[in-house]
Coordinates of C-alpha atoms in Angstrom, one line a residue:
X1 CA 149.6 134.3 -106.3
X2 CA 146.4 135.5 -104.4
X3 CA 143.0 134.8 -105.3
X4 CA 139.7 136.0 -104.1
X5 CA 136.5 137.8 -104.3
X6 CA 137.1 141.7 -104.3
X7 CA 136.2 143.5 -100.7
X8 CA 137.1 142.2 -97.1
X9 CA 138.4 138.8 -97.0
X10 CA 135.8 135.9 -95.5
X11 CA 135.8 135.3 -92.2
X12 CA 138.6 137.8 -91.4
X13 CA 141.1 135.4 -93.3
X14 CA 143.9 137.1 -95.0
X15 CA 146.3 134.5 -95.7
X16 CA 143.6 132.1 -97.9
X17 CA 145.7 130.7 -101.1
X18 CA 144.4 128.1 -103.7
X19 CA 145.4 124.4 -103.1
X20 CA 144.9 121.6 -104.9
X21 CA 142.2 118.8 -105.0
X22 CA 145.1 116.4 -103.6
X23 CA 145.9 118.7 -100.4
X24 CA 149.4 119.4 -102.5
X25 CA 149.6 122.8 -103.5
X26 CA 150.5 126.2 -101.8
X27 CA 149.3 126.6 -98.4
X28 CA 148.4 122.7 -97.3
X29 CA 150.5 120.8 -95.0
X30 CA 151.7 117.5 -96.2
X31 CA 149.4 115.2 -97.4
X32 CA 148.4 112.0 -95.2
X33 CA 150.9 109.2 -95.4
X34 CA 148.7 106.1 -97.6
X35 CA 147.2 103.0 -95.8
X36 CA 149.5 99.9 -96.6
X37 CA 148.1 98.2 -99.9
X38 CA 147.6 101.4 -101.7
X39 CA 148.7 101.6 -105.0
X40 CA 149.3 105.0 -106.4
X41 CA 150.2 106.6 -102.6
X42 CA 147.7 108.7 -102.6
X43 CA 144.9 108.6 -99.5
X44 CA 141.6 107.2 -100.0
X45 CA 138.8 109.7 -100.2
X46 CA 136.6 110.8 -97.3
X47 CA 133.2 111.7 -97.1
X48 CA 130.2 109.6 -98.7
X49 CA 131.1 106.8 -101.2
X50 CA 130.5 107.6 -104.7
X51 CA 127.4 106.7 -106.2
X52 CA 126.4 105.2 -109.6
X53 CA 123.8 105.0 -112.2
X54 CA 121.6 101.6 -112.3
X55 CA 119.0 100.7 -114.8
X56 CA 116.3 99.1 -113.6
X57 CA 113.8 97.3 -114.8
X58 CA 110.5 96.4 -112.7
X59 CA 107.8 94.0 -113.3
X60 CA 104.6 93.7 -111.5
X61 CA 101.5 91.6 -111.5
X62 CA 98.5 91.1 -109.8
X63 CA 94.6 90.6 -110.3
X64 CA 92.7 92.8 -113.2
X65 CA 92.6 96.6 -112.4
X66 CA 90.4 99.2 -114.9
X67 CA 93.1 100.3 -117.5
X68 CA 92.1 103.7 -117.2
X69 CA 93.3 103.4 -113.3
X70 CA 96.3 101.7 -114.3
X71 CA 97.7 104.3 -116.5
X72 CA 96.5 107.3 -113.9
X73 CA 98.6 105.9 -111.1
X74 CA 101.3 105.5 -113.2
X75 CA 101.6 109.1 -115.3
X76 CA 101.0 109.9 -110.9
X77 CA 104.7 107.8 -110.3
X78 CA 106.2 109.3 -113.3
X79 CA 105.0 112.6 -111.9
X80 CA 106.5 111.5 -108.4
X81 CA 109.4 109.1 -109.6
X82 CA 111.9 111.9 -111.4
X83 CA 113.9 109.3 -113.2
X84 CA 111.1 107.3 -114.5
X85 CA 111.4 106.4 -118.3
X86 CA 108.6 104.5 -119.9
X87 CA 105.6 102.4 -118.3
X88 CA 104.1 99.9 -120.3
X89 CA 100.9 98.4 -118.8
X90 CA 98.2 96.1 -119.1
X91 CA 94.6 95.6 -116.9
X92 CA 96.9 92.5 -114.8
X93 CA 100.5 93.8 -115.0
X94 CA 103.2 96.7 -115.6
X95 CA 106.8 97.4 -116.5
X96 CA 108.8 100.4 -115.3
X97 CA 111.9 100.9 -116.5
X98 CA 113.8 103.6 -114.9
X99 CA 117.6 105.2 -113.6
X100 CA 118.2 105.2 -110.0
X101 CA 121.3 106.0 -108.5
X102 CA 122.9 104.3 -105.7
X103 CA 126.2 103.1 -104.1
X104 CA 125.9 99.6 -105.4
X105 CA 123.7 96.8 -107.3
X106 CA 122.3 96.0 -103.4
X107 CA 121.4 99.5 -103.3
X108 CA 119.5 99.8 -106.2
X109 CA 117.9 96.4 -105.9
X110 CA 116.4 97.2 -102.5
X111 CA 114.9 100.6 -103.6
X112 CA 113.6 99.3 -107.0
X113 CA 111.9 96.1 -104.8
X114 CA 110.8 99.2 -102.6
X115 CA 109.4 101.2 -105.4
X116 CA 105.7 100.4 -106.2
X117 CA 104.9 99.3 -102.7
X118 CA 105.8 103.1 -101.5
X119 CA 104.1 105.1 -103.8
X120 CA 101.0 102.6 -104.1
X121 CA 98.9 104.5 -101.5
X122 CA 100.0 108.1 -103.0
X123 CA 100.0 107.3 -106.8
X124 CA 97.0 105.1 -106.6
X125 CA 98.5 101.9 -108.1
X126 CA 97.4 98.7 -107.7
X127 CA 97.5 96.4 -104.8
X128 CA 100.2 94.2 -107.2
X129 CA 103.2 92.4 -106.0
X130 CA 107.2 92.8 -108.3
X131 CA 107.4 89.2 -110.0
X132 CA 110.6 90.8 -111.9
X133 CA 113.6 93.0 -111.5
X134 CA 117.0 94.0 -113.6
X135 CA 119.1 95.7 -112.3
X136 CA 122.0 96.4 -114.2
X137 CA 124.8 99.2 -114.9
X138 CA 125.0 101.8 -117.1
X139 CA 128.0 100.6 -118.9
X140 CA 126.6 97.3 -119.5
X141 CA 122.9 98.9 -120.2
X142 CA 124.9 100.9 -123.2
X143 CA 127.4 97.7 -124.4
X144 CA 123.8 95.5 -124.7
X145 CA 122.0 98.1 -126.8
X146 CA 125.5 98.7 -128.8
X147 CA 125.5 94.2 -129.1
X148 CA 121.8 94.6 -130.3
X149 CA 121.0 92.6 -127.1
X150 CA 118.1 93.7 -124.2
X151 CA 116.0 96.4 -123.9
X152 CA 115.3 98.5 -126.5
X153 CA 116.0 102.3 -125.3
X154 CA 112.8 103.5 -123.6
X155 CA 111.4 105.5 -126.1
X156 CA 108.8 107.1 -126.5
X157 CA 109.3 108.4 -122.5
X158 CA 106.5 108.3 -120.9
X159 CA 103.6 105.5 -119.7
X160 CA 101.9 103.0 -122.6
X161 CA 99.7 100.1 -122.7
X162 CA 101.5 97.1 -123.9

């Protein structure tokens, strides 16, 4: 069985035929023989590896900033930040607590440890330095509050003195 869009075919193709995610179905050669060591004999996945969901949560610290700048250059983050969850703050410290996604716990470490030092100049934060990081995945973010155990969920969302 054919399938397509109605008109000319694309690209001048004729003979295009729905195949299957694996390269099996109609219309593929055979699939590529699997490296030695693979279980299941099917071939490992090209392109970009797969990425996860990390929870992360940053704390940082520094010398007494007006509270009233200390909240602006946050709601600023959350503004920048798209996965941002909840701030809490004082006039000497903050704690973000947001989703990143990345390849690996390295991954998300290094951008989280990235984080406030990148958007200090544009969101106006201040000059603090990250005395604390979790990172942590999302399956063991969702067993801990299931246990009772770690953070409570960030709500309300947004950015709060502590």
């Amino acid at each position: 069985m054919q399938r397509g869009r109605p008109g000319p075919p694309a690209r001048g193709r004729a003979d295009r035929a729905l195949v299957s995610v694996d390269g099996s179905g109609p219309g593929c050669d055979a699939a590529p023989a699997a490296e030695p060591g693979d279980s299941g004999g099917r071939p490992r996945p090209e392109g970009p590896p797969s990425t996860r969901l990390w929870h992360i949560t940053l704390n940082v610290s520094g010398p007494a900033a007006p509270l009233a700048e200390v909240r602006r250059g946050l709601e600023q983050l959350a503004n920048d930040h798209p996965f941002l969850l909840t701030s809490r703050y004082a006039t000497d410290r903050a704690e973000i607590r947001y989703w990143e996604e990345a390849r690996d716990l390295h991954d998300a470490a290094a951008i989280a440890l990235r984080l406030w030092g990148e958007h200090r100049a544009t969101a106006g934060l201040p000059p603090w330095e990250t005395v604390g990081l979790e990172v942590i995945d999302r399956a063991t973010y969702h067993q801990r509050l299931a246990e009772g155990y770690g953070p409570p969920p960030a709500v309300p969302i947004g950015v709060h003195p502590f």
